[in-house]
Amino acid sequence: MKIPVILLFCAGMVRAQIVSPQLGLVQDGSRLRPVYGIPAAAAVLPPLDYGREFARVAVSPSQDYAIASDSDTGVVLLVMARVATPLAGTAANPDRIAISPHGSAAALWSSSAGRLQIISGLPASPSVRDVPTAFLNELPSALTVSDDGALAVGAWPDGLYSFGSSGEATRIPMRERIAAVAFYGSGHDLALATRLQILKIANAGSAGAISTLYQAGPLDPVGLALSWDNRRLTLAERNGSLLTLDLGSGAASQLDCGCSPEGVFPMGPSVFRITAFDGSTFRLFDPSSSSLFFVPIASAQQASIQGGAQ
Amino acid sequence: MRRWLPFLAWCAALALPAAAQNPYIQITTTSPLPGGYVGIAYSNFFRATTYNASPATWSIAATQPSSLTGPPPSPLSITTGNLSATVGVEFSQTLSASGGTPPYSFTLTSGTLPARLTFTPATATLSGTPTAAGTNSVSFTVSDSSGLTSGKTITITVSTATPPSVTVTVGSGSASVGAAQQVPVNLSLSNAYSADITATLTLTFQSSVGGDDQTVQFITSTGGTRNLSLTITAGSVAPATAPVLATGTVAGTITITTQLSSPGVTFPQPSPTTVTVAKGVPVIQSVAFSNTGGGLTVTVIGYSTTRDMVSGDFTFAPATGSTLAQSDIQVQLGSAFSTWYQNSSSSAFGSQFKLTMPFTVSGNAANVISVIVKLTNSFGTSIAVSPQ
């Protein structure tokens, strides 16, 4: 048997590139602002100019792109670096945009068009497929999509609906109303939160076993998400409580952010944005260290790096 | 004394003066009552009555027999506690009485209380938050259950509060803080003050390794700044919300100078608060690995508090069934990082960096599946980090 031997060569110092790190993007009304720095020492830079404004925006957890709808035309756009290009085949004016845990797929819900669209292969090779959902004309209270784009799950008053790659829809009846859902990274396991508990559905596509991750309600969830390594689950409540579950040990810890969370939005592998940018700051949460960070608007000197650092 | 009653009788009565009244006193006659008179002795009071006798003279005496033990009750009087108040500070003092026979009732009989102080007779309490310095004299009367009364004039002094000093601590109060943290800045006044105080905090950062770090700043919900004004409301010893200090990513000294101000008041000048961020090994926040396009790219995000870098160690892992001719590659990074840290734009984010390191591959790059990275600066070597 011949074993391939690979030789590695350092490309040399002339090709090593060093710049200020970019933490990601944050929505500021109808615009997007880049966020530079590491979580405890980051700053929000001036808005990027895409030559248009956005109505609805979802930033990828990988922070390398966003999906947005044009505020004038409703056209769905793939926003990367400083370019926003229409995503062919998508219905305009989606009511909800969900991006998968690692950012390789997205789901668009459009009540007016009466359809769910799943985009896989993001961001390099987007591919759109329609999922028939005419029987569901109500906006889901929560929506999530798996990284491979094979499954999307939405929450409606009568339970969860799972939409598979062949267009099949499976209803997973739930006794409690679902407030938040999130796929595990790189898989089809699903975490969901009700007002009483946090549950896990193994392989949501086949409505596998349901297990309880946390049960000490009442809860008032506004969002939940998992770290990229699926080790921790973070749930934010309307009253500012941040609940972190160590999914290995089952240990739970709680922290009051002293803020009003709008959700749990990954900014990279393990840090979550929990509040909207209000023009001055937004708040980040690092569940691995139970640390809360303010991210303020950039100073003039920090803002000046924007020209050459991207 | 003598008094004719028009139809029934006439009587004579004698009472002790108030100053001599005492429940242990017994009154007795020292000479026999004349015929036709009936005498009744009360404590502190003697009465003789007749229906038909002629006027007569006799003597009585007031004594405290030795068989009646216990000290005589003290005279009825008003007692008070501390009557010194401070402008802007809530004041409360309750009058009390001694002597006489409880319960007592109090009345403010004359004088004017300091502004915003009130007297509540039901509880005999003077209370309120005075608004101006000064001295006020007011008179009170106390009455006991037997109808005895006593008065007292008291002086209430309202003075301006002593200007407080301020203590500023960072985090746990230690002289050093870690890099890349956001820690609370705690302001505490030595005492509450009668008016709002503005605390102005000014931060300076002196790098010990050159350059600056714009991320070293105070952060509140309104943003980041190196000059922060906070209000400590009257009667409080701390601002409602503590700001946080972002410690940045460069070794150096953070100095916080605090000034207190309130109209017309001179506050003691507090000493600056100083904390240091120590030099340390590089900290790798994340590693990303890409094996597309016929080559490998390793992206490392982190910071180096020394604002320098010596080298990077990259250990690659092959896919199952493949072999690397060389799995460990050490790259000298001193020159590249020196150039970066001399660039003024690097100071905007301290010592943070995003290092993108390309490697060329002889063979199929897809057969290299992972990497472990260690970085070394002038202080030492980081822990090894692989992509998450």
XYZ file of C-alpha atoms in Angstrom:
698
model
C 0.000 0.000 0.000
C 1.354 3.362 -0.949
C 1.019 6.049 1.689
C 0.906 9.564 0.301
C 3.601 11.764 1.745
C 2.888 15.424 2.020
C 5.538 18.051 2.273
C 4.747 21.313 3.956
C 6.539 24.536 3.286
C 6.237 27.724 5.139
C 5.304 30.375 2.660
C 7.801 32.811 4.098
C 7.500 36.005 6.053
C 6.568 38.119 3.105
C 3.226 36.342 2.907
C 2.359 36.349 6.592
C -0.378 38.897 7.044
C -1.187 40.604 10.331
C -4.201 42.847 10.805
C -6.579 43.788 13.598
C -8.992 40.923 14.249
C -12.586 41.339 13.199
C -15.089 39.932 15.663
C -18.006 40.172 13.284
C -20.930 42.276 12.171
C -23.761 43.890 14.042
C -26.975 45.379 12.748
C -27.566 49.059 13.347
C -31.045 49.804 12.112
C -30.976 49.375 8.358
C -27.209 49.105 8.177
C -24.409 46.788 9.188
C -21.409 47.780 11.257
C -18.192 45.777 11.543
C -17.006 44.896 15.033
C -13.252 44.699 15.556
C -11.252 43.224 18.408
C -11.526 40.303 20.765
C -14.640 40.185 22.977
C -13.228 42.009 26.017
C -11.508 44.679 23.930
C -13.697 45.200 20.894
C -15.297 48.207 19.266
C -18.137 48.896 16.833
C -16.914 50.705 13.743
C -18.904 53.018 11.440
C -21.564 51.466 9.194
C -20.476 49.814 5.979
C -21.743 51.356 2.785
C -23.463 48.832 0.544
C -25.283 51.457 -1.469
C -28.584 50.245 -0.069
C -30.324 49.726 3.238
C -31.669 46.569 4.774
C -35.065 45.728 6.184
C -34.285 42.406 7.837
C -30.814 41.109 8.620
C -29.370 37.874 9.957
C -25.615 37.638 10.501
C -23.977 34.261 10.134
C -22.572 32.761 13.349
C -19.291 32.501 11.467
C -19.527 36.282 10.973
C -18.265 36.115 7.412
C -21.535 37.025 5.780
C -25.090 38.127 6.410
C -28.391 37.527 4.690
C -30.549 40.605 4.403
C -33.580 41.875 2.580
C -33.362 45.149 0.691
C -35.479 47.780 2.423
C -36.752 49.140 -0.912
C -37.265 46.065 -3.057
C -37.431 43.271 -0.501
C -34.882 41.305 -2.544
C -32.923 38.845 -0.449
C -29.204 39.621 -0.491
C -26.060 37.773 0.419
C -23.905 40.368 2.129
C -20.188 39.652 2.159
C -17.345 42.049 2.872
C -18.526 45.197 1.107
C -20.709 43.583 -1.504
C -24.409 42.704 -1.287
C -25.603 40.462 -4.116
C -29.104 39.093 -4.699
C -29.607 35.479 -3.699
C -31.131 33.980 -6.824
C -34.300 31.973 -6.371
C -35.311 33.427 -3.052
C -38.695 34.995 -2.355
C -38.635 38.672 -1.526
C -39.454 40.127 1.859
C -38.963 37.114 4.110
C -40.594 37.471 7.502
C -37.941 35.476 9.273
C -34.327 34.556 8.440
C -32.542 31.822 10.376
C -28.933 30.783 9.819
C -27.569 27.390 10.858
C -25.227 26.972 13.869
C -22.016 27.153 11.858
C -23.403 29.330 9.082
C -23.445 26.894 6.178
C -27.229 26.986 5.652
C -30.144 29.328 6.124
C -33.930 29.198 6.217
C -36.238 31.938 4.980
C -39.866 32.037 6.045
C -42.224 34.117 3.989
C -45.828 34.254 5.133
C -46.948 36.299 2.144
C -45.412 33.812 -0.282
C -46.599 30.938 1.863
C -43.313 29.104 1.704
C -40.185 28.123 3.443
C -36.927 28.253 1.542
C -33.759 26.510 2.632
C -30.396 27.717 1.374
C -27.460 25.364 1.681
C -23.828 25.727 0.634
C -23.422 29.123 2.207
C -21.721 31.357 1.678
C -19.622 30.211 -1.296
C -22.135 28.135 -3.256
C -25.673 28.946 -2.212
C -28.370 26.590 -3.380
C -32.044 27.316 -2.727
C -34.844 24.792 -2.398
C -38.497 25.389 -1.663
C -40.368 23.524 1.015
C -44.168 23.372 0.673
C -45.731 24.911 3.733
C -49.051 26.135 2.429
C -50.799 24.436 5.323
C -48.935 26.709 7.729
C -49.812 30.304 7.069
C -48.834 31.595 10.455
C -45.405 32.997 11.277
C -43.425 30.477 13.318
C -42.536 31.606 16.816
C -39.071 30.139 16.272
C -37.177 28.779 13.263
C -33.877 26.956 12.863
C -32.016 25.039 10.178
C -29.321 22.376 10.350
C -25.812 23.020 9.069
C -26.224 20.649 6.131
C -29.470 22.346 5.144
C -31.271 19.021 5.156
C -33.614 19.932 7.991
C -35.478 23.012 9.062
C -37.640 23.120 12.171
C -40.229 25.703 13.086
C -42.405 26.159 16.133
C -46.112 26.793 15.830
C -48.856 26.759 18.445
C -49.726 23.127 17.730
C -46.154 21.908 17.969
C -42.955 21.624 16.028
C -42.784 20.983 12.319
C -39.696 19.420 10.821
C -39.117 19.889 7.093
C -36.828 17.334 5.484
C -34.710 17.372 2.393
C -37.371 15.569 0.329
C -39.986 18.121 1.159
C -41.630 15.987 3.823
C -43.074 17.754 6.836
C -43.274 15.997 10.157
C -45.280 17.335 13.062
C -43.762 16.754 16.462
C -46.584 17.369 18.942
C -45.547 19.251 22.058
C -47.648 19.822 25.127
C -46.001 23.151 25.834
C -45.608 26.109 23.537
C -42.092 26.365 22.108
C -40.335 29.667 22.662
C -36.909 28.984 21.148
C -35.245 26.304 19.025
C -31.687 25.672 17.847
C -29.974 22.823 16.051
C -26.820 21.390 17.485
C -23.810 22.208 15.325
C -23.066 19.832 12.429
C -25.964 17.536 13.245
C -29.700 17.013 13.411
C -30.159 17.041 17.174
C -32.379 19.866 18.290
C -32.549 21.909 21.484
C -35.769 23.682 22.354
C -37.048 25.766 25.217
C -40.536 26.112 26.606
C -41.674 28.134 29.577
C -41.031 25.144 31.804
C -38.012 23.284 30.502
C -35.249 22.837 27.956
C -35.476 19.672 25.888
C -33.344 17.836 23.376
C -34.792 15.939 20.443
C -32.322 13.458 19.047
C -32.364 13.558 15.261
C -35.256 15.921 14.760
C -35.763 14.614 11.235
C -37.031 11.320 12.520
C -38.533 12.741 15.713
C -36.155 10.736 17.857
C -35.973 10.451 21.620
C -36.841 13.489 23.659
C -34.759 14.116 26.767
C -34.851 16.845 29.347
C -31.790 19.065 29.568
C -33.089 21.424 32.211
C -36.241 21.577 34.246
C -36.495 24.298 36.821
C -38.918 26.732 35.266
C -40.673 28.990 34.873
C -38.615 30.307 31.994
C -39.237 33.264 29.726
C -36.919 32.473 26.802
C -36.058 34.994 24.106
C -33.473 32.748 22.470
C -31.056 29.890 22.835
C -27.923 28.733 21.071
C -25.130 26.231 21.439
C -21.395 26.721 21.323
C -19.804 25.377 18.171
C -18.437 22.367 19.999
C -21.932 21.585 21.333
C -20.565 21.589 24.874
C -22.618 24.455 26.207
C -26.125 25.702 25.692
C -27.020 29.278 26.514
C -30.566 30.477 27.000
C -31.476 34.132 27.462
C -34.612 35.202 29.257
C -36.553 38.387 28.858
C -35.734 39.472 32.426
C -31.978 39.440 31.750
C -31.229 36.015 33.117
C -28.623 34.047 31.160
C -28.743 30.322 31.772
C -25.810 28.188 30.701
C -25.956 24.404 30.623
C -22.807 22.346 30.484
C -24.126 19.570 28.283
C -21.365 17.227 29.381
C -21.860 17.434 33.124
C -25.413 18.706 33.135
C -24.389 21.568 35.418
C -26.409 24.752 35.104
C -25.289 28.255 35.951
C -27.242 31.463 35.859
C -26.202 35.073 35.537
C -28.151 38.312 35.477
C -26.863 40.458 32.643
C -28.593 43.583 33.937
C -29.855 44.089 30.438
C -32.757 43.233 28.160
C -31.632 40.403 25.889
C -33.067 40.211 22.407
C -31.772 36.707 21.795
C -28.658 34.549 21.736
C -26.687 35.204 18.553
C -23.333 33.467 18.101
C -20.420 35.712 17.233
C -17.908 33.040 16.431
C -17.451 29.684 18.098
C -18.182 30.476 21.734
C -19.318 34.046 22.288
C -22.861 35.311 21.942
C -24.345 38.715 21.306
C -27.305 39.085 23.631
C -28.469 42.650 23.087
C -29.011 44.790 20.040
C -26.575 47.572 19.257
C -28.308 50.701 20.547
C -26.021 53.237 18.921
C -23.606 53.201 21.881
C -22.919 49.640 22.958
C -24.088 46.075 22.807
C -23.475 43.198 25.201
C -21.576 39.977 24.634
C -21.700 36.862 26.763
C -18.941 34.284 26.996
C -20.467 31.231 28.704
C -17.108 29.474 29.015
C -16.033 32.046 31.600
C -19.477 33.419 32.524
C -18.171 36.804 31.408
C -20.246 39.710 30.187
C -18.655 42.317 27.982
C -19.698 45.709 26.731
C -18.739 46.429 23.155
C -18.690 50.212 22.742
C -18.697 52.310 19.643
C -15.187 52.850 18.278
C -12.968 55.826 18.996
C -11.860 57.945 16.061
C -8.506 56.150 15.935
C -10.177 52.762 16.019
C -12.619 53.809 13.323
C -9.736 54.895 11.121
C -8.510 51.324 10.664
C -11.613 50.469 8.684
C -10.173 51.665 5.417
C -7.252 49.317 5.289
C -8.015 46.463 7.591
C -10.703 44.573 5.780
C -57.942 79.742 102.273
C -61.672 79.692 102.802
C -64.677 79.488 100.587
C -68.392 79.644 101.410
C -70.640 77.162 99.733
C -74.042 78.789 99.270
C -76.348 75.995 100.423
C -74.551 73.070 101.983
C -71.280 73.838 103.621
C -68.069 75.708 103.512
C -64.695 74.126 103.216
C -61.018 74.922 103.298
C -58.385 73.205 101.202
C -54.659 73.336 101.035
C -52.473 71.972 98.236
C -48.721 71.647 98.159
C -46.954 73.712 95.521
C -46.179 71.768 92.357
C -42.458 71.674 93.073
C -43.101 69.890 96.363
C -45.654 67.411 95.081
C -44.734 63.780 95.627
C -46.874 60.623 95.767
C -45.023 59.507 98.923
C -46.011 62.627 100.865
C -48.502 62.242 103.699
C -50.404 65.246 105.000
C -51.510 65.222 108.639
C -52.930 67.797 111.056
C -50.509 68.949 113.733
C -53.299 70.350 115.929
C -56.765 68.892 116.461
C -59.467 69.915 114.042
C -62.019 72.147 115.665
C -65.400 70.594 116.449
C -67.807 70.347 113.519
C -65.042 70.005 110.914
C -64.326 66.911 108.880
C -60.810 66.579 107.463
C -59.635 64.374 104.607
C -55.920 64.033 103.750
C -54.903 63.207 100.219
C -51.462 62.921 98.841
C -50.355 66.501 98.301
C -53.762 67.839 99.323
C -55.864 68.382 102.503
C -59.497 69.369 102.701
C -61.591 70.320 105.713
C -65.363 70.718 105.458
C -68.044 71.956 107.857
C -71.785 72.495 107.633
C -72.361 74.648 110.683
C -69.145 75.322 112.601
C -67.607 78.710 113.091
C -64.391 79.695 111.401
C -61.335 78.209 113.091
C -57.602 77.872 112.785
C -55.465 74.708 112.773
C -52.185 73.406 111.375
C -51.212 70.658 108.968
C -47.844 69.156 108.059
C -46.584 67.385 104.979
C -44.121 64.586 105.688
C -42.601 61.564 103.970
C -42.628 58.757 106.541
C -39.594 56.517 106.659
C -41.897 53.491 106.234
C -42.563 54.600 102.705
C -39.450 53.517 100.818
C -38.163 54.416 97.329
C -36.813 57.633 95.980
C -39.214 60.367 95.421
C -40.099 60.709 91.716
C -38.096 63.329 89.900
C -39.900 66.358 88.705
C -41.573 66.145 85.310
C -39.191 67.283 82.581
C -38.443 66.906 78.846
C -35.363 65.026 77.743
C -33.852 65.046 74.258
C -31.138 63.222 72.359
C -28.765 64.606 69.757
C -30.250 67.694 68.199
C -27.539 68.211 65.607
C -28.705 67.693 62.041
C -26.933 67.825 58.703
C -28.159 69.524 55.579
C -29.431 66.957 53.138
C -29.227 64.081 55.582
C -32.362 62.581 57.005
C -32.846 63.512 60.665
C -35.057 61.918 63.274
C -35.157 62.484 67.012
C -37.842 61.588 69.512
C -38.557 63.687 72.598
C -39.060 61.863 75.845
C -40.019 62.836 79.391
C -38.996 61.886 82.901
C -40.784 62.245 86.200
C -44.477 62.712 86.553
C -46.885 59.953 85.704
C -46.864 58.502 82.198
C -48.239 58.605 79.623
C -46.996 61.932 78.436
C -48.135 64.212 75.708
C -45.941 66.781 73.993
C -46.817 70.067 72.372
C -44.722 72.443 70.335
C -45.584 75.695 72.030
C -43.392 78.264 70.332
C -40.583 78.764 67.882
C -39.959 77.645 64.296
C -38.410 74.365 63.290
C -35.624 74.241 60.672
C -36.989 74.073 57.128
C -38.210 70.592 56.134
C -38.227 69.366 59.725
C -41.588 68.574 61.243
C -42.815 67.643 64.702
C -45.301 64.787 65.059
C -47.020 65.085 68.478
C -48.401 61.545 68.408
C -44.915 60.100 68.392
C -43.104 63.124 69.833
C -40.790 62.903 66.874
C -38.831 65.593 65.095
C -38.015 64.368 61.622
C -37.213 65.367 58.075
C -34.283 66.288 55.885
C -33.148 69.840 56.582
C -32.266 71.931 53.596
C -30.326 74.790 55.129
C -27.752 75.264 57.834
C -28.714 77.286 60.920
C -29.760 77.239 64.548
C -33.387 77.177 65.672
C -34.811 77.420 69.187
C -38.209 75.878 69.803
C -40.192 75.309 72.990
C -42.083 72.179 73.913
C -44.440 71.378 76.750
C -44.975 67.958 78.203
C -48.084 66.944 80.178
C -48.432 63.804 82.219
C -51.506 61.780 83.048
C -52.111 63.635 86.314
C -52.193 66.949 84.575
C -48.760 68.124 85.561
C -46.909 70.085 82.910
C -43.346 71.091 82.218
C -41.723 73.086 79.448
C -38.349 73.179 77.772
C -36.724 75.215 75.063
C -34.354 73.258 72.863
C -31.856 74.300 70.225
C -31.614 72.402 66.943
C -28.410 72.967 65.045
C -28.288 72.191 61.319
C -24.832 72.168 59.849
C -23.403 71.614 56.406
C -22.071 68.099 55.818
C -18.375 67.440 55.900
C -17.183 67.087 52.286
C -16.551 63.376 51.836
C -13.434 61.749 50.492
C -13.664 59.122 47.785
C -12.087 55.709 47.427
C -11.717 54.191 43.971
C -10.928 50.518 43.552
C -10.681 48.435 40.412
C -12.065 44.916 40.409
C -11.181 43.149 43.622
C -8.950 46.017 44.689
C -5.733 44.283 43.742
C -2.852 46.344 42.385
C -2.775 44.288 39.211
C -5.445 43.244 36.752
C -5.443 40.712 33.980
C -5.315 41.691 30.349
C -8.425 41.460 28.186
C -10.880 41.881 31.024
C -13.720 44.196 31.870
C -13.746 44.787 35.612
C -15.948 47.072 37.708
C -14.648 50.399 38.960
C -16.032 50.951 42.442
C -16.389 54.469 43.809
C -17.230 54.875 47.462
C -17.623 58.103 49.436
C -16.512 58.223 53.064
C -19.923 59.602 53.973
C -23.100 60.623 52.274
C -23.300 64.225 51.260
C -26.148 66.692 51.318
C -26.031 67.534 47.613
C -25.404 65.711 44.365
C -21.708 65.159 43.691
C -20.184 64.840 40.256
C -17.264 62.437 40.132
C -15.000 62.968 37.141
C -12.727 60.050 36.395
C -9.817 60.469 34.054
C -7.901 57.456 32.820
C -4.377 57.416 31.502
C -2.544 54.402 30.202
C 1.218 54.165 30.155
C 2.412 51.218 28.137
C 5.505 49.504 29.490
C 6.257 47.978 26.097
C 5.649 50.889 23.758
C 2.640 51.860 21.752
C -0.786 52.500 23.166
C -4.043 50.651 23.564
C -7.198 52.533 22.700
C -9.296 49.737 24.134
C -8.169 50.677 27.661
C -11.126 52.769 28.721
C -14.138 53.081 30.937
C -17.262 51.567 29.456
C -20.810 52.334 30.441
C -24.063 51.723 28.648
C -23.440 54.957 26.764
C -20.113 53.861 25.329
C -16.402 53.920 26.032
C -14.344 56.884 27.202
C -11.237 57.842 29.113
C -13.005 60.794 30.750
C -16.089 59.778 32.628
C -18.521 61.810 34.702
C -20.746 60.094 37.214
C -23.345 61.497 39.552
C -23.526 60.424 43.153
C -26.895 61.582 44.348
C -27.368 63.369 47.665
C -27.507 60.953 50.533
C -25.760 58.167 48.595
C -22.187 56.977 48.924
C -21.793 55.477 45.440
C -23.085 56.057 41.912
C -26.142 54.092 40.912
C -24.189 52.022 38.412
C -20.513 51.176 38.518
C -18.672 51.672 35.232
C -16.382 48.950 34.002
C -12.755 49.282 33.076
C -11.595 47.518 29.939
C -8.026 46.526 30.741
C -6.868 46.139 27.166
C -4.161 43.844 25.860
C -0.909 45.720 26.453
C 1.333 45.531 29.527
C 1.439 48.835 31.346
C 0.003 51.004 34.058
C -3.555 52.292 34.204
C -3.977 55.379 36.352
C -7.387 56.699 37.350
C -7.579 60.249 38.674
C -10.790 61.223 40.395
C -12.176 64.692 41.042
C -15.293 65.362 43.089
C -17.292 68.495 42.578
C -20.432 70.071 43.903
C -21.291 73.773 43.760
C -19.549 75.740 46.499
C -17.796 72.763 48.051
C -14.115 71.945 48.218
C -13.435 68.250 48.412
C -10.212 66.622 49.537
C -8.056 65.626 46.581
C -7.999 61.826 46.376
C -4.871 59.934 45.471
C -4.853 58.420 41.983
C -5.715 54.755 41.689
C -3.136 52.712 39.852
C -3.363 49.177 38.511
C -0.916 47.344 36.334
C -1.351 44.914 33.486
C 1.576 42.501 33.592
C 3.555 41.104 30.702
C 2.599 37.593 29.770
C 2.880 34.872 27.194
C 0.843 35.248 23.993
C -2.828 34.431 24.326
C -4.412 32.634 21.407
C -8.143 33.280 21.242
C -8.886 31.127 18.236
C -7.272 29.167 15.436
C -8.859 28.547 12.071
C -7.553 26.112 9.523
C -8.279 25.940 5.834
C -6.961 23.306 3.461
C -8.525 24.427 0.226
C -7.006 25.774 -2.926
C -3.968 23.522 -2.972
C -2.480 25.055 0.132
C -3.025 25.483 3.821
C -3.936 28.634 5.605
C -3.795 28.953 9.363
C -5.428 31.981 10.925
C -4.575 32.813 14.515
C -6.368 35.498 16.540
C -4.939 36.596 19.857
C -2.868 39.166 21.679
C 0.619 39.570 23.098
C 0.903 41.947 26.054
C 4.599 42.440 25.275
C 3.714 43.754 21.826
C 6.232 41.482 20.248
C 6.397 37.950 18.896
C 9.328 35.674 18.377
C 8.046 32.598 16.632
C 5.121 30.325 15.920
C 5.070 26.549 16.133
C 2.619 24.846 13.814
C 2.046 21.116 14.233
C -0.005 19.630 11.404
C -1.981 16.420 11.560
C -2.419 14.202 8.495
C -5.565 12.401 7.492
C -5.724 8.692 8.198
C -3.554 6.888 5.680
C -1.373 9.883 4.944
C 2.018 10.840 6.267
C 3.599 14.214 6.657
C 7.252 14.465 5.780
C 7.424 17.259 8.316
C 4.594 17.786 10.781
C 6.217 20.501 12.922
C 7.111 23.801 11.373
C 8.530 26.698 13.344
C 8.101 30.090 11.762
C 10.100 33.120 12.846
C 7.589 35.894 13.357
C 9.716 38.622 14.941
C 10.044 40.753 11.859
C 6.414 40.510 10.796
C 5.101 41.373 14.243
C 7.654 44.137 14.707
C 6.342 45.745 11.555
C 2.765 45.287 12.723
C 3.308 46.728 16.176
C 5.142 49.735 14.751
C 2.083 50.469 12.666
C 0.031 53.108 14.471
C -3.191 51.382 13.545
C -2.189 48.425 15.714
C -2.389 50.674 18.776
C -6.073 51.158 18.137
C -6.585 47.624 19.377
C -3.543 47.272 21.624
C -1.609 44.118 20.962
C -4.399 42.237 19.231
C -3.627 40.519 15.995
C -5.080 38.319 13.340
C -2.190 36.375 11.851
C -2.900 34.703 8.543
C -0.161 32.185 7.795
C -0.135 30.455 4.415
C 1.708 27.186 3.824
C 2.376 25.574 0.513
C 1.955 21.860 0.168
C 3.666 19.341 -1.996
C 0.907 16.792 -2.297
C -2.801 16.941 -1.614
C -3.562 19.663 0.912
C -6.851 17.958 1.728
C -4.856 15.218 3.447
C -3.727 17.695 6.098
C -6.696 17.886 8.403
C -5.739 19.888 11.442
C -3.115 22.010 13.142
C -1.985 22.887 16.652
C -0.473 26.318 17.162
C 1.856 27.708 19.826
C 3.242 31.238 19.785
C 6.281 32.539 21.613
C 6.943 36.144 22.598
C 9.738 37.694 24.676
C 8.011 36.540 27.859
C 7.388 32.908 26.984
C 5.321 30.420 25.016
C 1.548 30.226 24.835
C -0.523 27.160 25.445
C -1.177 25.032 22.373
C -4.455 25.736 20.615
C -6.184 23.888 17.822
C -9.193 24.942 15.743
C -12.532 24.623 17.508
